[in-house]
Tab-separated table of C-alpha atoms and ligand atoms in Angstrom:
chain	number	residue	atom	x	y	z
E	1	UNK	CA	-11.942	-48.226	5.682
E	2	UNK	CA	-10.153	-45.655	7.858
E	3	UNK	CA	-7.129	-43.975	6.355
E	4	UNK	CA	-4.160	-43.238	8.634
E	5	UNK	CA	-3.901	-39.838	6.928
E	6	UNK	CA	-5.695	-37.483	9.343
E	7	UNK	CA	-3.800	-34.206	8.917
E	8	UNK	CA	-4.689	-32.677	5.590
E	9	UNK	CA	-3.452	-29.465	3.952
E	10	UNK	CA	-5.515	-27.944	1.164
E	11	UNK	CA	-4.049	-25.305	-1.167
E	12	UNK	CA	-6.744	-23.230	-2.878
E	13	UNK	CA	-9.842	-22.006	-1.050
E	14	UNK	CA	-12.133	-21.776	-4.066
E	15	UNK	CA	-15.071	-23.991	-5.012
E	16	UNK	CA	-13.031	-27.220	-5.072
E	17	UNK	CA	-10.647	-26.515	-2.190
E	18	UNK	CA	-13.447	-25.588	0.203
E	19	UNK	CA	-15.453	-28.651	-0.852
E	20	UNK	CA	-12.423	-30.880	-0.205
E	21	UNK	CA	-11.777	-29.202	3.170
E	22	UNK	CA	-15.419	-29.635	4.230
E	23	UNK	CA	-15.483	-33.284	3.151
E	24	UNK	CA	-12.260	-34.118	5.031
E	25	UNK	CA	-13.395	-32.280	8.176
E	26	UNK	CA	-16.737	-34.103	8.019
E	27	UNK	CA	-14.746	-37.342	8.455
E	28	UNK	CA	-12.990	-36.001	11.573
E	29	UNK	CA	-9.748	-35.045	9.831
E	30	UNK	CA	-7.982	-31.798	10.686
E	31	UNK	CA	-7.586	-29.469	7.750
E	32	UNK	CA	-5.257	-26.536	7.092
E	33	UNK	CA	-6.660	-24.353	4.335
E	34	UNK	CA	-4.599	-21.803	2.443
E	35	UNK	CA	-4.804	-19.539	-0.602
E	36	UNK	CA	-2.765	-16.647	-2.022
E	37	UNK	CA	-3.326	-14.747	1.217
E	38	UNK	CA	-4.940	-15.275	4.624
E	39	UNK	CA	-8.132	-13.258	3.900
E	40	UNK	CA	-8.895	-15.559	0.952
E	41	UNK	CA	-8.338	-18.647	3.082
E	42	UNK	CA	-10.616	-17.138	5.746
E	43	UNK	CA	-13.236	-16.331	3.110
E	44	UNK	CA	-13.060	-19.995	2.063
E	45	UNK	CA	-13.777	-21.116	5.618
E	46	UNK	CA	-16.642	-18.603	5.799
E	47	UNK	CA	-18.105	-20.100	2.605
E	48	UNK	CA	-18.002	-23.550	4.233
E	49	UNK	CA	-19.799	-22.059	7.255
E	50	UNK	CA	-22.492	-20.739	4.917
E	51	UNK	CA	-22.916	-24.151	3.231
E	52	UNK	CA	-23.230	-25.800	6.658
E	53	UNK	CA	-25.801	-23.204	7.771
E	54	UNK	CA	-27.858	-24.091	4.690
E	55	UNK	CA	-27.638	-27.784	5.585
E	56	UNK	CA	-28.667	-26.963	9.172
E	57	UNK	CA	-31.665	-25.049	7.865
E	58	UNK	CA	-32.728	-28.188	6.014
E	59	UNK	CA	-32.209	-30.341	9.107
E	60	UNK	CA	-29.311	-32.229	7.443
E	61	UNK	CA	-26.763	-31.483	10.171
E	62	UNK	CA	-27.004	-30.578	13.874
E	63	UNK	CA	-25.607	-27.225	15.030
E	64	UNK	CA	-22.971	-28.764	17.342
E	65	UNK	CA	-21.807	-31.148	14.615
E	66	UNK	CA	-21.452	-28.232	12.173
E	67	UNK	CA	-19.549	-26.257	14.790
E	68	UNK	CA	-17.142	-29.148	15.437
E	69	UNK	CA	-16.641	-29.684	11.709
E	70	UNK	CA	-15.816	-26.010	11.183
E	71	UNK	CA	-13.437	-25.987	14.176
E	72	UNK	CA	-11.340	-28.684	12.459
E	73	UNK	CA	-10.584	-26.289	9.574
E	74	UNK	CA	-7.813	-23.725	10.142
E	75	UNK	CA	-7.079	-21.043	7.550
E	76	UNK	CA	-3.316	-20.532	7.359
E	77	UNK	CA	-1.242	-17.738	5.814
E	78	UNK	CA	1.649	-19.773	4.405
E	79	UNK	CA	2.947	-23.295	3.876
E	80	UNK	CA	5.178	-23.585	6.988
E	81	UNK	CA	2.530	-25.483	9.064
E	82	UNK	CA	2.201	-28.022	6.228
E	83	UNK	CA	5.274	-29.754	7.683
E	84	UNK	CA	2.683	-31.445	9.955
E	85	UNK	CA	0.484	-32.660	7.073
E	86	UNK	CA	0.171	-36.320	6.046
E	87	UNK	CA	-1.296	-35.250	2.721
E	88	UNK	CA	-1.086	-31.950	0.839
E	89	UNK	CA	-3.835	-31.493	-1.752
E	90	UNK	CA	-3.369	-28.741	-4.331
E	91	UNK	CA	-6.667	-27.354	-5.646
E	92	UNK	CA	-5.498	-24.080	-7.195
E	93	UNK	CA	-6.286	-22.509	-10.563
E	94	UNK	CA	-6.043	-24.915	-13.511
E	95	UNK	CA	-2.794	-23.389	-14.836
E	96	UNK	CA	0.321	-25.504	-14.954
E	97	UNK	CA	2.773	-22.713	-14.082
E	98	UNK	CA	0.737	-21.766	-10.992
E	99	UNK	CA	0.533	-25.380	-9.837
E	100	UNK	CA	4.235	-26.039	-10.451
E	101	UNK	CA	5.215	-23.001	-8.370
E	102	UNK	CA	2.989	-24.345	-5.556
E	103	UNK	CA	4.573	-27.819	-5.677
E	104	UNK	CA	8.059	-26.312	-5.511
E	105	UNK	CA	7.195	-24.078	-2.548
E	106	UNK	CA	5.080	-26.606	-0.602
E	107	UNK	CA	7.671	-29.273	-1.428
E	108	UNK	CA	10.147	-27.464	0.809
E	109	UNK	CA	8.105	-28.432	3.880
E	110	UNK	CA	6.685	-31.803	2.744
E	111	UNK	CA	7.334	-34.250	5.592
E	112	UNK	CA	9.202	-37.506	5.019
E	113	UNK	CA	6.574	-40.060	4.105
E	114	UNK	CA	3.885	-37.449	3.401
E	115	UNK	CA	2.123	-37.360	0.032
E	116	UNK	CA	1.495	-34.472	-2.334
E	117	UNK	CA	-1.577	-34.649	-4.574
E	118	UNK	CA	-3.026	-32.453	-7.292
E	119	UNK	CA	-6.727	-32.000	-7.926
E	120	UNK	CA	-5.945	-31.073	-11.522
E	121	UNK	CA	-8.792	-31.751	-13.942
E	122	UNK	CA	-6.525	-32.542	-16.868
E	123	UNK	CA	-2.860	-31.535	-16.597
E	124	UNK	CA	-0.433	-34.509	-16.881
E	125	UNK	CA	0.599	-35.812	-13.446
E	126	UNK	CA	3.939	-37.210	-14.656
E	127	UNK	CA	4.992	-33.762	-15.874
E	128	UNK	CA	3.937	-31.887	-12.705
E	129	UNK	CA	5.573	-34.540	-10.484
E	130	UNK	CA	8.969	-33.211	-11.584
E	131	UNK	CA	8.232	-30.022	-9.646
E	132	UNK	CA	7.629	-31.937	-6.411
E	133	UNK	CA	10.473	-33.115	-4.152
E	134	UNK	CA	9.680	-36.810	-4.708
E	135	UNK	CA	7.701	-37.942	-7.809
E	136	UNK	CA	7.179	-41.339	-6.106
E	137	UNK	CA	5.004	-39.528	-3.521
E	138	UNK	CA	3.139	-37.372	-6.049
E	139	UNK	CA	-0.273	-38.313	-7.482
E	140	UNK	CA	-3.493	-36.996	-9.043
E	141	UNK	CA	-6.563	-36.966	-6.795
E	142	UNK	CA	-9.435	-35.575	-8.819
E	143	UNK	CA	-12.609	-34.567	-6.960
E	144	UNK	CA	-15.937	-33.574	-8.509
E	145	UNK	CA	-18.036	-30.517	-7.787
E	146	UNK	CA	-19.866	-30.206	-5.386
E	147	UNK	CA	-17.307	-32.299	-3.500
E	148	UNK	CA	-19.448	-33.063	-0.409
E	149	UNK	CA	-22.195	-34.443	-2.671
E	150	UNK	CA	-20.438	-36.204	-5.553
E	151	UNK	CA	-19.602	-39.858	-4.973
E	152	UNK	CA	-16.452	-40.187	-7.095
E	153	UNK	CA	-12.737	-39.483	-6.859
E	154	UNK	CA	-10.372	-40.278	-9.729
E	155	UNK	CA	-6.935	-41.502	-8.641
E	156	UNK	CA	-4.220	-40.891	-11.238
E	157	UNK	CA	-0.706	-42.223	-10.633
E	158	UNK	CA	2.023	-40.695	-12.796
E	159	UNK	CA	4.808	-42.745	-14.325
E	160	UNK	CA	7.006	-42.363	-11.221
E	161	UNK	CA	4.266	-42.698	-8.567
E	162	UNK	CA	4.983	-45.509	-6.087
E	163	UNK	CA	2.328	-48.203	-5.583
E	164	UNK	CA	2.325	-47.343	-1.850
E	165	UNK	CA	1.270	-43.792	-2.749
E	166	UNK	CA	-1.579	-45.025	-4.953
E	167	UNK	CA	-2.724	-47.440	-2.246
E	168	UNK	CA	-2.566	-44.756	0.463
E	169	UNK	CA	-4.605	-42.161	-1.443
E	170	UNK	CA	-7.103	-44.809	-2.564
E	171	UNK	CA	-7.669	-45.695	1.100
E	172	UNK	CA	-7.918	-41.982	1.909
E	173	UNK	CA	-10.527	-41.430	-0.855
E	174	UNK	CA	-12.585	-44.413	0.297
E	175	UNK	CA	-12.306	-43.110	3.865
E	176	UNK	CA	-14.120	-39.991	2.634
E	177	UNK	CA	-17.005	-42.270	1.625
E	178	UNK	CA	-16.242	-41.941	-2.099
E	179	UNK	CA	-15.909	-44.537	-4.844
E	180	UNK	CA	-12.588	-44.577	-6.686
E	181	UNK	CA	-11.838	-44.857	-10.387
E	182	UNK	CA	-8.191	-45.501	-11.194
E	183	UNK	CA	-7.073	-43.720	-14.364
E	184	UNK	CA	-3.852	-43.801	-16.294
E	185	UNK	CA	-2.155	-40.437	-16.741
E	186	UNK	CA	-3.732	-39.555	-20.088
E	187	UNK	CA	-5.180	-36.122	-21.001
E	188	UNK	CA	-8.471	-35.457	-19.184
E	189	UNK	CA	-8.169	-38.796	-17.369
E	190	UNK	CA	-11.518	-40.643	-17.652
E	191	UNK	CA	-14.409	-38.346	-16.766
E	192	UNK	CA	-13.261	-35.011	-18.207
E	193	UNK	CA	-12.075	-36.726	-21.383
E	194	UNK	CA	-15.752	-37.580	-21.900
E	195	UNK	CA	-17.425	-34.559	-20.265
E	196	UNK	CA	-15.512	-31.682	-21.844
E	197	UNK	CA	-16.041	-32.722	-25.480
E	198	UNK	CA	-19.760	-32.929	-24.614
E	199	UNK	CA	-19.819	-29.420	-23.117
E	200	UNK	CA	-17.705	-28.078	-25.994
E	201	UNK	CA	-20.056	-29.688	-28.535
E	202	UNK	CA	-23.049	-28.127	-26.778
E	203	UNK	CA	-21.413	-24.711	-27.314
E	204	UNK	CA	-20.900	-25.538	-31.006
E	205	UNK	CA	-24.602	-26.477	-31.204
E	206	UNK	CA	-25.446	-23.105	-29.656
E	207	UNK	CA	-22.971	-21.209	-31.861
E	208	UNK	CA	-24.486	-22.772	-34.990
E	209	UNK	CA	-27.989	-21.801	-33.776
E	210	UNK	CA	-29.147	-25.408	-33.985
E	211	UNK	CA	-31.034	-24.742	-30.738
E	212	UNK	CA	-31.123	-22.169	-27.948
E	213	UNK	CA	-29.536	-22.428	-24.517
E	214	UNK	CA	-32.627	-23.675	-22.692
E	215	UNK	CA	-33.493	-26.279	-25.340
E	216	UNK	CA	-29.945	-27.669	-25.415
E	217	UNK	CA	-30.062	-28.087	-21.643
E	218	UNK	CA	-33.619	-29.409	-21.645
E	219	UNK	CA	-32.644	-31.918	-24.319
E	220	UNK	CA	-29.883	-33.400	-22.165
E	221	UNK	CA	-31.859	-33.225	-18.914
E	222	UNK	CA	-34.943	-34.943	-20.275
E	223	UNK	CA	-33.468	-36.897	-23.175
E	224	UNK	CA	-30.463	-38.265	-21.289
E	225	UNK	CA	-31.628	-37.924	-17.676
E	226	UNK	CA	-28.648	-35.728	-16.778
E	227	UNK	CA	-29.274	-33.703	-13.600
E	228	UNK	CA	-28.075	-30.548	-15.396
E	229	UNK	CA	-27.834	-29.683	-19.080
E	230	UNK	CA	-24.298	-29.191	-20.505
E	231	UNK	CA	-24.502	-25.375	-20.579
E	232	UNK	CA	-25.845	-25.231	-17.011
E	233	UNK	CA	-23.040	-27.575	-16.005
E	234	UNK	CA	-20.467	-25.442	-17.843
E	235	UNK	CA	-21.648	-22.407	-15.839
E	236	UNK	CA	-21.435	-24.515	-12.670
E	237	UNK	CA	-17.870	-25.694	-13.376
E	238	UNK	CA	-16.774	-22.246	-14.655
E	239	UNK	CA	-16.325	-21.429	-18.336
E	240	UNK	CA	-12.661	-20.502	-17.821
E	241	UNK	CA	-12.025	-23.916	-16.258
E	242	UNK	CA	-13.907	-25.624	-19.120
E	243	UNK	CA	-11.784	-23.738	-21.652
E	244	UNK	CA	-8.574	-24.561	-19.768
E	245	UNK	CA	-9.440	-28.277	-19.785
E	246	UNK	CA	-10.472	-28.479	-23.434
E	247	UNK	CA	-7.278	-26.575	-24.315
E	248	UNK	CA	-5.194	-29.138	-22.414
E	249	UNK	CA	-6.938	-31.934	-24.361
E	250	UNK	CA	-6.358	-30.065	-27.625
E	251	UNK	CA	-2.722	-29.129	-27.092
E	252	UNK	CA	-1.574	-32.409	-25.534
E	253	UNK	CA	-3.246	-34.663	-28.115
E	254	UNK	CA	-3.063	-32.242	-31.082
E	255	UNK	CA	-6.332	-33.822	-32.145
E	256	UNK	CA	-8.634	-31.278	-33.843
E	257	UNK	CA	-11.719	-32.938	-32.361
E	258	UNK	CA	-10.857	-31.124	-29.105
E	259	UNK	CA	-10.601	-27.611	-30.624
E	260	UNK	CA	-12.442	-25.165	-28.345
E	261	UNK	CA	-15.768	-23.840	-29.617
E	262	UNK	CA	-15.219	-20.173	-30.671
E	263	UNK	CA	-18.275	-19.097	-28.663
E	264	UNK	CA	-16.784	-20.615	-25.482
E	265	UNK	CA	-13.630	-18.559	-26.055
E	266	UNK	CA	-15.789	-15.453	-26.567
E	267	UNK	CA	-17.696	-15.938	-23.314
E	268	UNK	CA	-14.434	-16.306	-21.416
E	269	UNK	CA	-12.997	-13.216	-23.139
E	270	UNK	CA	-16.113	-11.299	-22.070
E	271	UNK	CA	-15.481	-12.350	-18.472
E	272	UNK	CA	-18.782	-14.262	-18.481
E	273	UNK	CA	-17.412	-17.211	-16.540
E	274	UNK	CA	-20.617	-18.756	-15.201
E	275	UNK	CA	-22.144	-18.756	-11.745
E	276	UNK	CA	-19.063	-17.398	-10.015
E	277	UNK	CA	-19.250	-14.118	-11.972
E	278	UNK	CA	-23.056	-14.006	-11.988
E	279	UNK	CA	-23.200	-14.499	-15.741
E	280	UNK	CA	-22.283	-17.256	-18.171
E	281	UNK	CA	-24.673	-18.991	-20.542
E	282	UNK	CA	-27.265	-17.871	-17.984
E	283	UNK	CA	-27.631	-14.605	-16.090
E	284	UNK	CA	-27.868	-15.312	-12.353
E	285	UNK	CA	-28.702	-11.795	-11.158
E	286	UNK	CA	-32.437	-12.438	-10.740
E	287	UNK	CA	-34.565	-14.984	-8.869
E	288	UNK	CA	-34.216	-17.566	-11.635
E	289	UNK	CA	-31.383	-17.959	-14.150
E	290	UNK	CA	-32.183	-16.376	-17.545
E	291	UNK	CA	-30.424	-17.458	-20.782
E	292	UNK	CA	-28.007	-14.858	-22.179
E	293	UNK	CA	-28.761	-15.603	-25.864
A	301	LIG	N1	-22.433	-30.147	1.649
A	301	LIG	C1	-23.169	-31.246	1.864
A	301	LIG	N2	-24.294	-31.540	1.166
A	301	LIG	C2	-24.678	-30.670	0.213
A	301	LIG	C3	-23.946	-29.488	-0.064
A	301	LIG	C4	-22.771	-29.248	0.689
A	301	LIG	N3	-21.990	-28.187	0.489
A	301	LIG	N4	-24.594	-28.841	-1.078
A	301	LIG	C5	-25.660	-29.559	-1.396
A	301	LIG	N5	-25.737	-30.661	-0.610
A	301	LIG	C6	-26.729	-31.731	-0.660
A	301	LIG	C7	-28.120	-31.214	-0.369
A	301	LIG	O1	-28.366	-31.214	1.031
A	301	LIG	C8	-28.990	-32.227	-1.094
A	301	LIG	O2	-29.107	-33.414	-0.315
A	301	LIG	P1	-30.415	-34.375	-0.420
A	301	LIG	O3	-30.470	-34.865	-1.825
A	301	LIG	O4	-30.131	-35.454	0.590
A	301	LIG	O5	-31.579	-33.486	-0.077
A	301	LIG	C9	-28.156	-32.587	-2.327
A	301	LIG	O6	-26.840	-32.213	-2.011
A	301	LIG	C10	-28.620	-31.869	-3.572
A	301	LIG	O7	-28.582	-30.476	-3.341
A	301	LIG	P2	-29.735	-29.467	-3.798
A	301	LIG	O8	-31.096	-29.996	-3.437
A	301	LIG	O9	-29.353	-28.109	-3.284
A	301	LIG	O10	-29.593	-29.334	-5.350
A	301	LIG	P3	-30.071	-30.243	-6.544
A	301	LIG	O11	-30.938	-31.362	-6.172
A	301	LIG	O12	-30.527	-29.267	-7.563
A	301	LIG	O13	-28.689	-30.895	-7.017
A	301	LIG	C11	-26.490	-30.956	-7.860
A	301	LIG	C12	-27.579	-30.098	-7.251
A	301	LIG	C13	-26.029	-32.017	-6.870
A	301	LIG	C14	-25.337	-30.001	-8.143
A	301	LIG	C15	-27.043	-31.638	-9.152
A	301	LIG	O14	-27.618	-30.693	-9.998
A	301	LIG	C16	-25.970	-32.376	-9.925
A	301	LIG	O15	-25.607	-33.493	-9.593
A	301	LIG	N6	-25.434	-31.734	-10.991
A	301	LIG	C17	-24.345	-32.267	-11.764
A	301	LIG	C18	-23.049	-32.037	-11.030
A	301	LIG	C19	-21.862	-32.552	-11.797
A	301	LIG	O16	-21.933	-33.105	-12.867
A	301	LIG	N7	-20.690	-32.326	-11.206
A	301	LIG	C20	-19.451	-32.684	-11.829
A	301	LIG	C21	-18.921	-31.483	-12.510
A	301	LIG	S1	-17.439	-31.860	-13.373
A	301	LIG	C22	-16.249	-31.726	-12.206
A	301	LIG	O17	-16.444	-31.339	-11.089
A	301	LIG	C23	-14.911	-32.148	-12.625
A	301	LIG	C24	-14.084	-31.177	-13.307
A	301	LIG	O18	-12.869	-31.319	-13.240
A	301	LIG	C25	-14.626	-30.097	-14.149
């Protein structure tokens, strides 16, 4: 199914934003990519170039195809060019105040009929929609990391989201070659509501010395056939992001089963945030990751 939305704006040039930009450009869409400043947006495009070079090295993509894909992505300094976008996707830090400020600012240029979406992992869509110019055209569009590889997008309409908006972004998601799961606007939606308690529990298991880091991961890889163990996956997602999500589950439901594991809080306080900082439950400075406990 081809979506009529071809002009996409992505806010946030980190792991998720660059993955979304690459995936859209791979389908022939034009993408404007922005971050807090132009150098960060440019660094995001450079990271996509690096990922494509890796794929070229493995014979997964031809050089001219990679070049064309990259040419469809334009780093931009501010939101003014987003007036041309059919769809604005916010993929910034998982903090509500940061996202709300983005919706208010980007909302000033949102074209009539264009849609604004958030890639939030857990923050209520209905609440954030109030910071957009038109809650009927605001929706959750939750991608999974690494975006070019993962086959799923969660679509989360808020209370005020129009059916036309849900239909349009569902067609857009399918146009990216992804399957769609429709979720109600409940904390953590579907996948993170299940995933984050698992990761958090793995950190409790570690904190209580029931098993070490490698055995916890091995247990889930071999015993459950997961591609990564929960602590490896936590490092992959980012421990700060994991803590942010479990905190949203905890504070919005007030259910003690979602209380963050104290050791997870400690790792974040230490600045050991996972792969992106070179150290989380594993140390990534050498050839192979080494457990930190
Ligand atoms: N663009 C396109 N393709 C890419 C790519 C990119 N940037 N990066 C990797 N690939 C492709 C590779 O070419 C490879 O393709 P083939 O299988 O056809 O050879 C495939 O992806 C796998 O890559 P690798 O061989 O490098 O790595 P791997 O086999 O070790 O798999 C993994 C890596 C896909 C990450 C796998 O370990 C995995 O699935 N892990 C679990 C990931 C997961 O659970 N993600 C969800 C996290 S939760 C989330 O995102 C939501 C949230 O809100 C927190």
